[in-house]
Every structure is written in structure tokens, then in C-alpha cells.
Amino acid sequence: MSGRPKEYDDDAVIDAAMQVFWSNGYEACSTQELCERTGLGRGSLYHAFGSKQHLYEMALRRYQERAIQTQAGTLSTPGSAKDKLRALLQWGMDDDLDPANRRSCMALFSAMERSSKDPAIDRINRAYVDQLEAALRHVIETGQRTGELRADQPPAQVTRAFLASYYGLRILGQSMPDRAFLQDVVEGTLAAL
């Protein structure tokens, strides 16, 4: 005799939980809100996903999978290295300034909120940054080889400086949502390349 059939879709539950965690962060997210948004009762939620922590890890991975697809896709479009890097910065700025969706990058927020407290979240966030760094490094190495970008600094150093500017832009997009200010950050970042 088999058990009662599952009446929910794991992917839909993870997507719903991702929206809650993305809006509230981990600490401010209540089990009650997770239950309301996923449509599962507390017992079903914990039976299916084990804990709030495990559900958060799954939701964070889902967010990061989608984000890296978008970012790597932006970096692999036709055009010059600077065009690709500008497109990524512009995408981040536009995303953060979207009036219909005023919330920060979930990956960035999780790094600030949880990475120093939780080794599992730290590993997930490091793997994500490593993927983004690899995609950026490819663009930067190509730009250095073609002479479009300065080649007087090692590609790893240039890539990491760009990453710092990119994440700084994302934080400023939340704390200083002024398009002209942020556009200056974009232009300054690109001028340094």
C-alpha cells in the first residue's frame, strides 16, 4: 500500500518560498508566511523540506541558477567586451531601480545576512560568485587580448575589481536609488578598464 499522493509541486513551492525569502530575507521570514505563500501547512512544509534552513538553501540556489543564467547570457551576447560589461552593469542598475519590484539581489542580501553565520550559505554564495567571476574573466581576458581593455593588470585582478564595482553598484541601487548617480558609477567602472 502506498502513501497518500503528494498534492503539491516541489518547484512551485520552492519558487513561492524564494519570493518570500527574497522579499524578507531569512531572519524576517516566518514559517507562517511561508505556509501562506506556498499553500502548504506547517507539517507538510517541514515534512517535504525538512526545515526552514533547507528550504532557504533550495530557494537561494534556485534564485542563483536563474541569476547566473541571465548574467552569463548578458555576457555572452555579441559585441565588444565593454559592451558586454556595460550591459551587465546596466541590467543590475535597471533591476534595482525597477519601481514595480524594489528589492535587492537575493544573493547579495543572503551574503550580507547569512554568509558569516552559516557555512552552508557561505558555500552556496561562494560557488555563485565563482561562476559569475569565471564568466566575467572570460570577457575581460578576451578584451585584453584584442586590445580593447588595458592589459597592464592581471585578468584576475581586473575581474575582481569589476566584481567589487558591480556589487557596489547593486548595494547603491538600494541605498541611493538615483539613476544619474548610478550611471556615473557605471561610466567610472568602465573607464577604469
Short mmCIF file of C-alpha atoms in Angstrom, two decimals:
data_model
loop_
_atom_site.label_atom_id
_atom_site.label_comp_id
_atom_site.label_asym_id
_atom_site.label_seq_id
_atom_site.Cartn_x
_atom_site.Cartn_y
_atom_site.Cartn_z
CA MET A 1 0.00 0.00 0.00
CA SER A 2 1.48 3.33 -0.98
CA GLY A 3 1.19 6.57 0.95
CA ARG A 4 -1.09 9.43 0.09
CA PRO A 5 -0.07 11.07 -3.20
CA LYS A 6 1.73 14.37 -2.98
CA GLU A 7 -0.63 17.28 -3.68
CA TYR A 8 1.91 19.96 -4.45
CA ASP A 9 4.67 20.68 -6.93
CA ASP A 10 8.15 20.95 -5.37
CA ASP A 11 9.25 23.53 -7.95
CA ALA A 12 6.21 25.71 -7.33
CA VAL A 13 6.78 25.56 -3.56
CA ILE A 14 10.47 26.46 -3.94
CA ASP A 15 9.58 29.33 -6.27
CA ALA A 16 6.98 30.64 -3.80
CA ALA A 17 9.43 30.31 -0.91
CA MET A 18 12.09 32.08 -2.98
CA GLN A 19 9.76 35.06 -3.37
CA VAL A 20 9.20 35.22 0.41
CA PHE A 21 12.90 34.92 1.27
CA TRP A 22 13.82 37.38 -1.48
CA SER A 23 11.41 39.96 -0.09
CA ASN A 24 12.12 39.41 3.62
CA GLY A 25 15.49 37.72 3.97
CA TYR A 26 15.94 34.63 6.10
CA GLU A 27 15.70 36.13 9.57
CA ALA A 28 12.50 38.12 8.99
CA CYS A 29 10.75 35.27 7.18
CA SER A 30 8.17 33.50 9.33
CA THR A 31 7.07 29.92 8.90
CA GLN A 32 3.52 31.24 8.81
CA GLU A 33 4.26 33.42 5.79
CA LEU A 34 6.00 30.52 4.06
CA CYS A 35 2.91 28.37 4.67
CA GLU A 36 0.58 31.08 3.36
CA ARG A 37 2.62 31.71 0.21
CA THR A 38 3.37 28.07 -0.60
CA GLY A 39 -0.11 26.80 0.25
CA LEU A 40 1.32 24.09 2.50
CA GLY A 41 0.57 23.52 6.14
CA ARG A 42 3.40 23.68 8.64
CA GLY A 43 3.61 19.89 8.95
CA SER A 44 3.62 19.36 5.18
CA LEU A 45 6.21 22.06 4.68
CA TYR A 46 8.59 20.55 7.22
CA HIS A 47 7.88 17.01 6.08
CA ALA A 48 8.67 17.90 2.46
CA PHE A 49 11.64 20.20 3.00
CA GLY A 50 12.98 19.31 6.44
CA SER A 51 13.45 22.79 7.83
CA LYS A 52 13.23 26.48 7.07
CA GLN A 53 17.01 26.38 6.61
CA HIS A 54 16.87 23.64 3.97
CA LEU A 55 14.05 25.37 2.12
CA TYR A 56 16.06 28.60 2.19
CA GLU A 57 19.10 26.84 0.73
CA MET A 58 16.97 25.41 -2.08
CA ALA A 59 15.34 28.79 -2.76
CA LEU A 60 18.72 30.54 -2.78
CA ARG A 61 20.12 28.02 -5.23
CA ARG A 62 17.07 28.46 -7.46
CA TYR A 63 17.50 32.25 -7.41
CA GLN A 64 21.20 31.95 -8.17
CA GLU A 65 20.64 29.49 -11.04
CA ARG A 66 18.30 31.96 -12.68
CA ALA A 67 20.51 34.96 -11.95
CA ILE A 68 23.65 33.32 -13.34
CA GLN A 69 21.76 32.30 -16.50
CA THR A 70 20.69 35.91 -17.01
CA GLN A 71 24.10 37.37 -16.20
CA ALA A 72 26.10 34.85 -18.21
CA GLY A 73 23.63 35.29 -21.06
CA THR A 74 24.20 39.04 -20.97
CA LEU A 75 27.96 38.49 -21.03
CA SER A 76 27.77 36.10 -23.98
CA THR A 77 25.81 38.33 -26.36
CA PRO A 78 27.53 39.65 -29.49
CA GLY A 79 29.51 42.83 -29.09
CA SER A 80 32.70 44.17 -27.63
CA ALA A 81 33.94 43.34 -24.16
CA LYS A 82 32.99 46.81 -22.92
CA ASP A 83 29.54 46.49 -24.46
CA LYS A 84 29.00 43.23 -22.59
CA LEU A 85 30.29 44.63 -19.29
CA ARG A 86 28.17 47.76 -19.74
CA ALA A 87 25.12 45.59 -20.42
CA LEU A 88 25.67 43.68 -17.17
CA LEU A 89 26.07 46.86 -15.13
CA GLN A 90 23.03 48.37 -16.82
CA TRP A 91 20.97 45.23 -16.15
CA GLY A 92 21.90 45.36 -12.45
CA MET A 93 21.05 49.04 -12.21
CA ASP A 94 17.75 48.65 -14.06
CA ASP A 95 16.81 45.65 -11.92
CA ASP A 96 17.48 47.54 -8.70
CA LEU A 97 15.60 50.65 -9.86
CA ASP A 98 12.55 48.78 -11.14
CA PRO A 99 9.68 50.58 -9.35
CA ALA A 100 7.45 47.51 -9.57
CA ASN A 101 9.98 45.34 -7.77
CA ARG A 102 12.01 47.29 -5.21
CA ARG A 103 14.03 44.54 -3.60
CA SER A 104 17.69 43.79 -3.57
CA CYS A 105 19.57 40.97 -5.23
CA MET A 106 18.70 37.91 -3.11
CA ALA A 107 22.22 36.50 -3.49
CA LEU A 108 23.81 39.73 -2.28
CA PHE A 109 21.36 40.05 0.58
CA SER A 110 21.96 36.46 1.66
CA ALA A 111 25.72 37.04 1.66
CA MET A 112 25.34 40.05 3.94
CA GLU A 113 22.70 38.46 6.16
CA ARG A 114 23.80 34.82 6.42
CA SER A 115 27.27 34.01 5.00
CA SER A 116 29.20 34.94 8.13
CA LYS A 117 26.78 32.94 10.32
CA ASP A 118 26.14 29.89 8.20
CA PRO A 119 28.83 27.81 6.46
CA ALA A 120 26.30 26.16 4.11
CA ILE A 121 25.04 29.54 2.87
CA ASP A 122 28.62 30.77 2.60
CA ARG A 123 29.49 27.79 0.34
CA ILE A 124 26.42 28.38 -1.83
CA ASN A 125 27.26 32.08 -2.19
CA ARG A 126 30.93 31.43 -2.94
CA ALA A 127 30.02 28.95 -5.68
CA TYR A 128 27.71 31.55 -7.21
CA VAL A 129 30.35 34.28 -7.18
CA ASP A 130 32.88 31.83 -8.64
CA GLN A 131 30.53 31.20 -11.59
CA LEU A 132 29.99 34.90 -12.19
CA GLU A 133 33.71 35.57 -11.84
CA ALA A 134 34.52 32.90 -14.46
CA ALA A 135 32.05 34.42 -16.94
CA LEU A 136 33.43 37.91 -16.33
CA ARG A 137 37.04 36.75 -16.56
CA HIS A 138 36.39 35.24 -19.98
CA VAL A 139 35.06 38.58 -21.25
CA ILE A 140 37.91 40.53 -19.67
CA GLU A 141 40.62 38.18 -21.00
CA THR A 142 39.11 38.45 -24.47
CA GLY A 143 39.04 42.24 -24.23
CA GLN A 144 42.66 42.32 -23.08
CA ARG A 145 43.76 40.02 -25.93
CA THR A 146 42.03 42.16 -28.55
CA GLY A 147 43.44 45.37 -27.09
CA GLU A 148 40.04 46.76 -26.19
CA LEU A 149 40.81 46.62 -22.46
CA ARG A 150 44.02 47.58 -20.72
CA ALA A 151 46.37 44.62 -20.38
CA ASP A 152 48.72 46.07 -17.75
CA GLN A 153 46.97 44.23 -14.90
CA PRO A 154 46.36 40.51 -14.47
CA PRO A 155 42.88 39.40 -15.64
CA ALA A 156 42.01 38.01 -12.20
CA GLN A 157 42.71 41.38 -10.58
CA VAL A 158 40.68 43.28 -13.19
CA THR A 159 37.82 40.79 -12.88
CA ARG A 160 37.69 41.06 -9.11
CA ALA A 161 37.83 44.86 -9.21
CA PHE A 162 34.92 44.78 -11.67
CA LEU A 163 33.00 42.40 -9.39
CA ALA A 164 33.52 44.80 -6.49
CA SER A 165 32.16 47.66 -8.59
CA TYR A 166 29.23 45.55 -9.77
CA TYR A 167 28.20 44.55 -6.26
CA GLY A 168 28.83 48.07 -5.00
CA LEU A 169 26.50 49.32 -7.72
CA ARG A 170 23.86 46.82 -6.60
CA ILE A 171 24.10 47.98 -2.99
CA LEU A 172 23.94 51.63 -4.04
CA GLY A 173 20.91 50.79 -6.17
CA GLN A 174 19.10 50.02 -2.94
CA SER A 175 20.53 52.73 -0.70
CA MET A 176 20.75 55.58 -3.27
CA PRO A 177 18.21 54.86 -5.99
CA ASP A 178 19.29 57.81 -8.13
CA ARG A 179 19.76 56.84 -11.78
CA ALA A 180 22.18 59.69 -12.58
CA PHE A 181 24.35 58.82 -9.57
CA LEU A 182 24.39 55.13 -10.50
CA GLN A 183 25.10 55.90 -14.16
CA ASP A 184 28.23 57.74 -13.01
CA VAL A 185 29.29 54.55 -11.21
CA VAL A 186 28.77 52.58 -14.42
CA GLU A 187 30.78 55.05 -16.51
CA GLY A 188 33.59 55.25 -13.94
CA THR A 189 33.82 51.49 -13.72
CA LEU A 190 34.06 51.13 -17.49
CA ALA A 191 36.56 54.00 -17.82
CA ALA A 192 38.93 52.19 -15.45
CA LEU A 193 39.10 49.21 -17.81
#
